[in-house]
PDB file of C-alpha atoms and ligand atoms in Angstrom:
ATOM      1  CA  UNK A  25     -45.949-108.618-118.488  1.00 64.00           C
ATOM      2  CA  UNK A  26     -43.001-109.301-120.099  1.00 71.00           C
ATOM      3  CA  UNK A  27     -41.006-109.523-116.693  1.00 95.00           C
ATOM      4  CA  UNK A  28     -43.742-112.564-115.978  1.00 97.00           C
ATOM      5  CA  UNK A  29     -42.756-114.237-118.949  1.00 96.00           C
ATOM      6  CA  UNK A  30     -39.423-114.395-118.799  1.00 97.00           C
ATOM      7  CA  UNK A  31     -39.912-115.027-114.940  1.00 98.00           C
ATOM      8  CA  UNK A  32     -41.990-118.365-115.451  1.00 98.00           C
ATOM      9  CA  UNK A  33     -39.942-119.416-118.414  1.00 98.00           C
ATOM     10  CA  UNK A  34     -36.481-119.084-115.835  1.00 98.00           C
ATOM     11  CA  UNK A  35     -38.786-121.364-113.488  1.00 98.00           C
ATOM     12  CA  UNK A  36     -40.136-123.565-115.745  1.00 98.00           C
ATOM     13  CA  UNK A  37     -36.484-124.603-116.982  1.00 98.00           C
ATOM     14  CA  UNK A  38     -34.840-124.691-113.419  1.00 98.00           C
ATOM     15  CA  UNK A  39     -32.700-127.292-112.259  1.00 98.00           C
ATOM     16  CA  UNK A  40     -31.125-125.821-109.465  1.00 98.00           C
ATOM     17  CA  UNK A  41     -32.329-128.596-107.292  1.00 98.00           C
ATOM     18  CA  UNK A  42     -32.844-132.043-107.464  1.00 97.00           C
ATOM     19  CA  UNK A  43     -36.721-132.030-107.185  1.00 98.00           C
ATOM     20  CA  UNK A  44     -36.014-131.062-111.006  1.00 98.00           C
ATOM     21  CA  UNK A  45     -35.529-134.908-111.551  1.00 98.00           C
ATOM     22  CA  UNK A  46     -38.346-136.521-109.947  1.00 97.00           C
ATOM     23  CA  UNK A  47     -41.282-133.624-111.132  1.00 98.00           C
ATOM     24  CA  UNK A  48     -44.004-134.545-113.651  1.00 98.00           C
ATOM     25  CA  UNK A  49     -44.774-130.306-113.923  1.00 98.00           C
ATOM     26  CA  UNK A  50     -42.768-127.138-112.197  1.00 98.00           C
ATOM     27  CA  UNK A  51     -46.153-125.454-110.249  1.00 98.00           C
ATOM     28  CA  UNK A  52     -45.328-121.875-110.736  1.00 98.00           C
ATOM     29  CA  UNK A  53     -48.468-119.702-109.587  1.00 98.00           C
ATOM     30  CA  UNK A  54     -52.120-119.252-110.233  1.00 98.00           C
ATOM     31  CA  UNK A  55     -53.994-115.917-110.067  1.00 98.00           C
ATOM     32  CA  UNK A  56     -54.481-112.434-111.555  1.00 97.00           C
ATOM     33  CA  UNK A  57     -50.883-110.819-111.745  1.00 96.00           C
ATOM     34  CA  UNK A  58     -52.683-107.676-110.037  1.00 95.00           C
ATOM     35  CA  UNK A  59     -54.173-109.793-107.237  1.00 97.00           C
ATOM     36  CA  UNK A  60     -53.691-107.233-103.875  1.00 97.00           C
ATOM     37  CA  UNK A  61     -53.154-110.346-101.715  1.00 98.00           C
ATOM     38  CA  UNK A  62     -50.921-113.676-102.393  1.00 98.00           C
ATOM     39  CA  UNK A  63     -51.345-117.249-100.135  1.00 98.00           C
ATOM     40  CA  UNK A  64     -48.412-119.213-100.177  1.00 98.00           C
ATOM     41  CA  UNK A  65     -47.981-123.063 -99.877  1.00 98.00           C
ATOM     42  CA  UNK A  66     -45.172-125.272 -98.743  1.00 98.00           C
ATOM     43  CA  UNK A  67     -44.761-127.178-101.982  1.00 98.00           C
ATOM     44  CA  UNK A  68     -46.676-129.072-104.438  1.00 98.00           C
ATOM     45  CA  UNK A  69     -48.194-132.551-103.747  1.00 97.00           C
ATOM     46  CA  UNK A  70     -49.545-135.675-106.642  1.00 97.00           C
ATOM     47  CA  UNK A  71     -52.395-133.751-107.768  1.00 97.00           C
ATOM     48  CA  UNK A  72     -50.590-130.451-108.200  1.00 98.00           C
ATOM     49  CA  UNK A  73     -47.320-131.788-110.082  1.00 98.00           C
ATOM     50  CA  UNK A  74     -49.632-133.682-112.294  1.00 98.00           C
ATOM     51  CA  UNK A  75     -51.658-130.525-113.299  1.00 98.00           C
ATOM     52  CA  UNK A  76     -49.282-127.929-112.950  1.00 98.00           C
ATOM     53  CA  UNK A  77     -51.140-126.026-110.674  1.00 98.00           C
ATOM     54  CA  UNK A  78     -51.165-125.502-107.117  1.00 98.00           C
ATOM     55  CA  UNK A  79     -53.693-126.807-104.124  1.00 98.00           C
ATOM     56  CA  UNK A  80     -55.567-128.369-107.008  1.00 97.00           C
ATOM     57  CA  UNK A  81     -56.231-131.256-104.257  1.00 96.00           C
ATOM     58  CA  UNK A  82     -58.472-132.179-101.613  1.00 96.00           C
ATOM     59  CA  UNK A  83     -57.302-129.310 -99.388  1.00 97.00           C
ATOM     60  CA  UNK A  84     -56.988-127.291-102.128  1.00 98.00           C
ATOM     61  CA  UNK A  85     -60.809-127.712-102.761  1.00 98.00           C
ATOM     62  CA  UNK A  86     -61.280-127.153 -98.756  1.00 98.00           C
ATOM     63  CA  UNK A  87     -58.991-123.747 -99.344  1.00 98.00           C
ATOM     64  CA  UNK A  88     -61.752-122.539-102.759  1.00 98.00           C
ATOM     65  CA  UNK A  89     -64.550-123.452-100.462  1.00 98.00           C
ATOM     66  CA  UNK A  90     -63.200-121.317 -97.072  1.00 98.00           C
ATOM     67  CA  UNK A  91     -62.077-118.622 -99.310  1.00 98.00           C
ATOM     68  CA  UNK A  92     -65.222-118.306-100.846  1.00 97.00           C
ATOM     69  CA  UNK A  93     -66.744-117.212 -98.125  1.00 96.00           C
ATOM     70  CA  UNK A  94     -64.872-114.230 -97.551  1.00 97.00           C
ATOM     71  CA  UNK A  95     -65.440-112.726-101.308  1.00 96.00           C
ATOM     72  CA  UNK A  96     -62.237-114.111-102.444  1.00 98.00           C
ATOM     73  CA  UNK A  97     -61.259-116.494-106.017  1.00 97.00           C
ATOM     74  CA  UNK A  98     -58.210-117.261-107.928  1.00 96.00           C
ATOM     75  CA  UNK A  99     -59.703-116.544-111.038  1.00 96.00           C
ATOM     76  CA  UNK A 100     -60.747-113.003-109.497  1.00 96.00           C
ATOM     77  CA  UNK A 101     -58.523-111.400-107.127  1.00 95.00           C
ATOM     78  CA  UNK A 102     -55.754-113.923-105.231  1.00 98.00           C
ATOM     79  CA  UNK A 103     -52.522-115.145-106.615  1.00 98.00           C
ATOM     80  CA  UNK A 104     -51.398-118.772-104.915  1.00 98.00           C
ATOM     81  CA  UNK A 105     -47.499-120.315-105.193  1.00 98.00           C
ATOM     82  CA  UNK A 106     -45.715-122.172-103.169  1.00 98.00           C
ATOM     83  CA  UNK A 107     -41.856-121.661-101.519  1.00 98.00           C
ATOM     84  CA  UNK A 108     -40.821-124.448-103.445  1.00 98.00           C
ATOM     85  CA  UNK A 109     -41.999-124.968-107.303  1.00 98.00           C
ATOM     86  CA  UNK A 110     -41.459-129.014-107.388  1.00 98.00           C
ATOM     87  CA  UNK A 111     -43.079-131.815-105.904  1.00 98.00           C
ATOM     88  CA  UNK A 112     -40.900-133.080-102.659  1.00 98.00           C
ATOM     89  CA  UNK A 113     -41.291-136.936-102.977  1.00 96.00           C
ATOM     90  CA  UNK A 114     -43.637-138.777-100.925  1.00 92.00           C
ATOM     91  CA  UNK A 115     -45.071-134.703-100.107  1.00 87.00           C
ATOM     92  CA  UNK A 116     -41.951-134.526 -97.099  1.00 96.00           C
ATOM     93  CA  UNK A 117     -41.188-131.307 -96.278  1.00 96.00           C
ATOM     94  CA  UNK A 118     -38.682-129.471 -98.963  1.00 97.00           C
ATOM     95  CA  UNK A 119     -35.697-128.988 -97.164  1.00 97.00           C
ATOM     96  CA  UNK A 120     -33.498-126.267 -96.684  1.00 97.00           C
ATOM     97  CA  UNK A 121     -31.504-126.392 -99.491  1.00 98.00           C
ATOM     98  CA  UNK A 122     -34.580-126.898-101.896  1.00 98.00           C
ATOM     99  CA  UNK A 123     -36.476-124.034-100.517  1.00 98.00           C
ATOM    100  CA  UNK A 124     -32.908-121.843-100.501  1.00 98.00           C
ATOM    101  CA  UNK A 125     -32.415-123.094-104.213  1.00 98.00           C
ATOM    102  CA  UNK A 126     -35.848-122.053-105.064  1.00 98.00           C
ATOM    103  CA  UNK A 127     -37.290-118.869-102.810  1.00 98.00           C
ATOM    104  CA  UNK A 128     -35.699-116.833-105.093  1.00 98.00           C
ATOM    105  CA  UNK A 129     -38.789-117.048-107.755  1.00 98.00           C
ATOM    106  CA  UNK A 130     -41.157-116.346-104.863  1.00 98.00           C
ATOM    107  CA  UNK A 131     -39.209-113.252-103.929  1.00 98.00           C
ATOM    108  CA  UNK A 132     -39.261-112.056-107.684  1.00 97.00           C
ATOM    109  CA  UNK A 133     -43.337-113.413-107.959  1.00 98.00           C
ATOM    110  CA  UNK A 134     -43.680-110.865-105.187  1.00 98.00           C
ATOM    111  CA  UNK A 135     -41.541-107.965-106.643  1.00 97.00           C
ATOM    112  CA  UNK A 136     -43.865-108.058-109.606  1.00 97.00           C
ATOM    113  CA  UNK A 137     -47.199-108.689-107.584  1.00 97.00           C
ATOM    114  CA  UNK A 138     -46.897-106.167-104.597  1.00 97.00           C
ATOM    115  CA  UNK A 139     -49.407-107.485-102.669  1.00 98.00           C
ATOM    116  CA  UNK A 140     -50.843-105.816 -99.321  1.00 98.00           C
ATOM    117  CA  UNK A 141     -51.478-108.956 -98.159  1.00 98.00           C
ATOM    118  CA  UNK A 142     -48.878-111.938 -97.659  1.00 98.00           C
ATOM    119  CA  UNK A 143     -51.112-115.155 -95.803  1.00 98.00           C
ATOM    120  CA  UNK A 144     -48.832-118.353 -95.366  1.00 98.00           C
ATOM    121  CA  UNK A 145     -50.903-121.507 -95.055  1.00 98.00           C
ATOM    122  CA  UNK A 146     -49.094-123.575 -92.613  1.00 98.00           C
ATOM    123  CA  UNK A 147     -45.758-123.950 -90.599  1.00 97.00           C
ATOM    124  CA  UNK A 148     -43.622-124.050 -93.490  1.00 98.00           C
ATOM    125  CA  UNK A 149     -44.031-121.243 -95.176  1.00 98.00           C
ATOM    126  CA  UNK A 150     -44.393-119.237 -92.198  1.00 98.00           C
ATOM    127  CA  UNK A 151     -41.120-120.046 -90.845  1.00 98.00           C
ATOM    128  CA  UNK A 152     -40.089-118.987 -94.487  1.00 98.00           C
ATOM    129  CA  UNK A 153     -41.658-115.774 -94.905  1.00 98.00           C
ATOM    130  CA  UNK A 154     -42.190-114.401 -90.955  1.00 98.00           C
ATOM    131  CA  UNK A 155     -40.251-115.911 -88.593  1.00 98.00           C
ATOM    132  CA  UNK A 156     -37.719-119.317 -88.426  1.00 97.00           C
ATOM    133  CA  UNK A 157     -39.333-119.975 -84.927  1.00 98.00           C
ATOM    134  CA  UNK A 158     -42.791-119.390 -86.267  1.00 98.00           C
ATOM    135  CA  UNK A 159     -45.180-121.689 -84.295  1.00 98.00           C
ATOM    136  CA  UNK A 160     -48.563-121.855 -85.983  1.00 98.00           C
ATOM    137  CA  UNK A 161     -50.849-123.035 -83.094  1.00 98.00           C
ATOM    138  CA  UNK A 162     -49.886-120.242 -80.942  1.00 98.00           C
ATOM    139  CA  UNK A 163     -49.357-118.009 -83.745  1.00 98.00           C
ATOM    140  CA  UNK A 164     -51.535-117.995 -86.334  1.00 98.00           C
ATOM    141  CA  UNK A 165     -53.911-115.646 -87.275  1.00 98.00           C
ATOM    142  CA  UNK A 166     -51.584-112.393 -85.678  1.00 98.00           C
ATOM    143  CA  UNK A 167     -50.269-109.722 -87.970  1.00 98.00           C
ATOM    144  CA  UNK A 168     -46.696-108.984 -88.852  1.00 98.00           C
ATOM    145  CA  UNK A 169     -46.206-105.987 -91.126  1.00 98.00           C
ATOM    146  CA  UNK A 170     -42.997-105.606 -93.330  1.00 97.00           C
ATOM    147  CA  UNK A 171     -42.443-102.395 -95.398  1.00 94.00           C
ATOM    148  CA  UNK A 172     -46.393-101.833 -95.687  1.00 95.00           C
ATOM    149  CA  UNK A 173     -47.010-105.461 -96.714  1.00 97.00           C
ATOM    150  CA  UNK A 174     -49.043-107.352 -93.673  1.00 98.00           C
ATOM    151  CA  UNK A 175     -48.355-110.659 -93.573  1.00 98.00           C
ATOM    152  CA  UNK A 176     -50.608-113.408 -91.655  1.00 98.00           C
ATOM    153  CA  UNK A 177     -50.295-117.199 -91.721  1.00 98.00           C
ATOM    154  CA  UNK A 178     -53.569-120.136 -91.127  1.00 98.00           C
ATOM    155  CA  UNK A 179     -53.566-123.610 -90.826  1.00 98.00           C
ATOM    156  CA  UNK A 180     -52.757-125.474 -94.086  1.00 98.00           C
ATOM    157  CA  UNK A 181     -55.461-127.125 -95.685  1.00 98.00           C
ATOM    158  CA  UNK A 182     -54.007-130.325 -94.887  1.00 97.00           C
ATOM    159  CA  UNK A 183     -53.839-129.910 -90.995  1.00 98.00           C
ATOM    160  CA  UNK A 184     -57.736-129.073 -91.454  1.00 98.00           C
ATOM    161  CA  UNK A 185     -58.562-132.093 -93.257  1.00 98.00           C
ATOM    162  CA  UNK A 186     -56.600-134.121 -90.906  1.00 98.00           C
ATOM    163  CA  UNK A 187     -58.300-131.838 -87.909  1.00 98.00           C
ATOM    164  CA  UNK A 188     -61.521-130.385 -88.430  1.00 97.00           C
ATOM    165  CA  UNK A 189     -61.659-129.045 -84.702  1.00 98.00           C
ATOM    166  CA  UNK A 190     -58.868-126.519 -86.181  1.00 97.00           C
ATOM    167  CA  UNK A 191     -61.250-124.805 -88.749  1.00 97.00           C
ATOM    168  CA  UNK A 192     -63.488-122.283 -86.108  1.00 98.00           C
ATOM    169  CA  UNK A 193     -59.908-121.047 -85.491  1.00 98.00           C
ATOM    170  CA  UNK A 194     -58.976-120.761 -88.957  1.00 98.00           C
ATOM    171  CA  UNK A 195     -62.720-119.090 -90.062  1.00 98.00           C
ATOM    172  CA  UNK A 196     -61.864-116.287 -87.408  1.00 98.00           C
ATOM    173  CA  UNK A 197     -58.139-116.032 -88.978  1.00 98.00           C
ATOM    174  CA  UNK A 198     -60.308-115.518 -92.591  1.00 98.00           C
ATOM    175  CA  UNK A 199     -62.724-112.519 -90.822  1.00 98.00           C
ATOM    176  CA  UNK A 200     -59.474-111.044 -89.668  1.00 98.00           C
ATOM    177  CA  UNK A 201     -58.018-111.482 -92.944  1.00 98.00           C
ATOM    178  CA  UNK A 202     -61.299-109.717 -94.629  1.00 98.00           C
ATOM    179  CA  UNK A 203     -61.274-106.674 -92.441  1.00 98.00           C
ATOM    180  CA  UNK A 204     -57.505-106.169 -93.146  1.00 98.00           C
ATOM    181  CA  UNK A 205     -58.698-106.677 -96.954  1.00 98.00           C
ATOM    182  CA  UNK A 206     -61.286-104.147 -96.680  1.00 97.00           C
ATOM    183  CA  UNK A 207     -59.531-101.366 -94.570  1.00 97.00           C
ATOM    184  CA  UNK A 208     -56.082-101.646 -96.938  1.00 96.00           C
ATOM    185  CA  UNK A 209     -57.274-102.150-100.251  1.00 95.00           C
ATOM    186  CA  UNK A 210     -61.559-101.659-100.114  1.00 94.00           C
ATOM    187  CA  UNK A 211     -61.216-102.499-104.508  1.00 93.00           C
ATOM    188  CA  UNK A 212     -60.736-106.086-103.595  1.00 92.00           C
ATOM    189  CA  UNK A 213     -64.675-106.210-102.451  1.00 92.00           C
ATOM    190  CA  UNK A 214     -65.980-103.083-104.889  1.00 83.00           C
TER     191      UNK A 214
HETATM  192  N1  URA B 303     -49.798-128.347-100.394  1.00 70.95           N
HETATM  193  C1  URA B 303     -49.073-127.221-100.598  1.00 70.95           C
HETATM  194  O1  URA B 303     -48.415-126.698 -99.691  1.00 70.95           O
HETATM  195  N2  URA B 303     -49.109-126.688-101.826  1.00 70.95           N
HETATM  196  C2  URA B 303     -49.808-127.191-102.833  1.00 70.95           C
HETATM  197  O2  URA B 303     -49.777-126.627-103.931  1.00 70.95           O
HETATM  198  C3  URA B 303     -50.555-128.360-102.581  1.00 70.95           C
HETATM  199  C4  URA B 303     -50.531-128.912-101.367  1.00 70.95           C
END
């Protein structure tokens, strides 16, 4: 626990970037720190740099609902971050150098988590965490496993509020995301 505390304390204080200058609140993480499986965000929008929490939003609220359905809650058994821990302004993509300045506290998040279960919501953090060339229409949903940890990526929240026609697609991604869930790490539903 200790190793948390200093972690978020590092993060809280950064100023490696210059998102430092322009953010209200550094969004670190929500979730049990024993959470089996972790969904990571691009970066935080309004909503989230005001609260200090991430997907606190509209699509966050879409995310709660969906993940509902499939047994799952961040105040029971996911984690949720985001590649980058500061608003970008006017919610553009972080660029390169942000998220290079700032992965670093995801990579230690998930050194102290060790989830089974690594789902991406969206382009962005896919290209991050899977692949650079990631493309999320064609690829979503499809498992990629890395040193025992499977990692999956879905539409972001967003995308679905913008395009509802993307969310039988994205309920079939959450079903695949269950049954990995249940075969890996059956606790997360006991
Ligand atoms: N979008 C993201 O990618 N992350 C958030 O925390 C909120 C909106």
């Amino acid at each position: 626990m200790s190793d948390w505390i200093e972690l978020e304390r590092r993060c809280l204080a950064c100023q490696k970037c210059a998102l430092a200058d322009t953010r209200t609140n550094v969004v670190f993480g929500k979730g049990p720190r024993d959470a089996r499986i972790v969904f990571i965000g691009e970066g935080p929008g309004e909503n989230e740099d005001l609260r200090g929490e991430p997907f606190v939003g509209r699509g966050g609220q879409l995310l709660d609902e969906m993940l509902s359905l499939i047994g799952l809650s961040r105040e029971k058994n996911f984690y949720i971050t985001n590649i980058v821990k500061c608003r970008p302004p006017q919610n553009r993509d972080p660029l390169n150098t942000e998220q290079d300045a700032c992965v670093g506290y995801l990579w230690e998040q998930l050194e102290l988590l060790r989830p089974r279960v690594v789902v991406c919501l969206g382009r962005i953090a896919a290209m991050r965490l899977i692949k650079p060339d990631y493309r999320i229409t064609k690829e979503h949903g499809q498992w990629v496993e890395r040193d025992g940890v499977f990692y999956t990526a879905i539409y972001h929240p967003a995308a679905l509020l913008r395009d509802p026609s993307k969310k039988p697609d994205t309920f079939a991604d959450l079903r695949s995301i269950r049954a990995k869930l249940r075969a890996l790490c059956p606790e997360v539903y006991s």
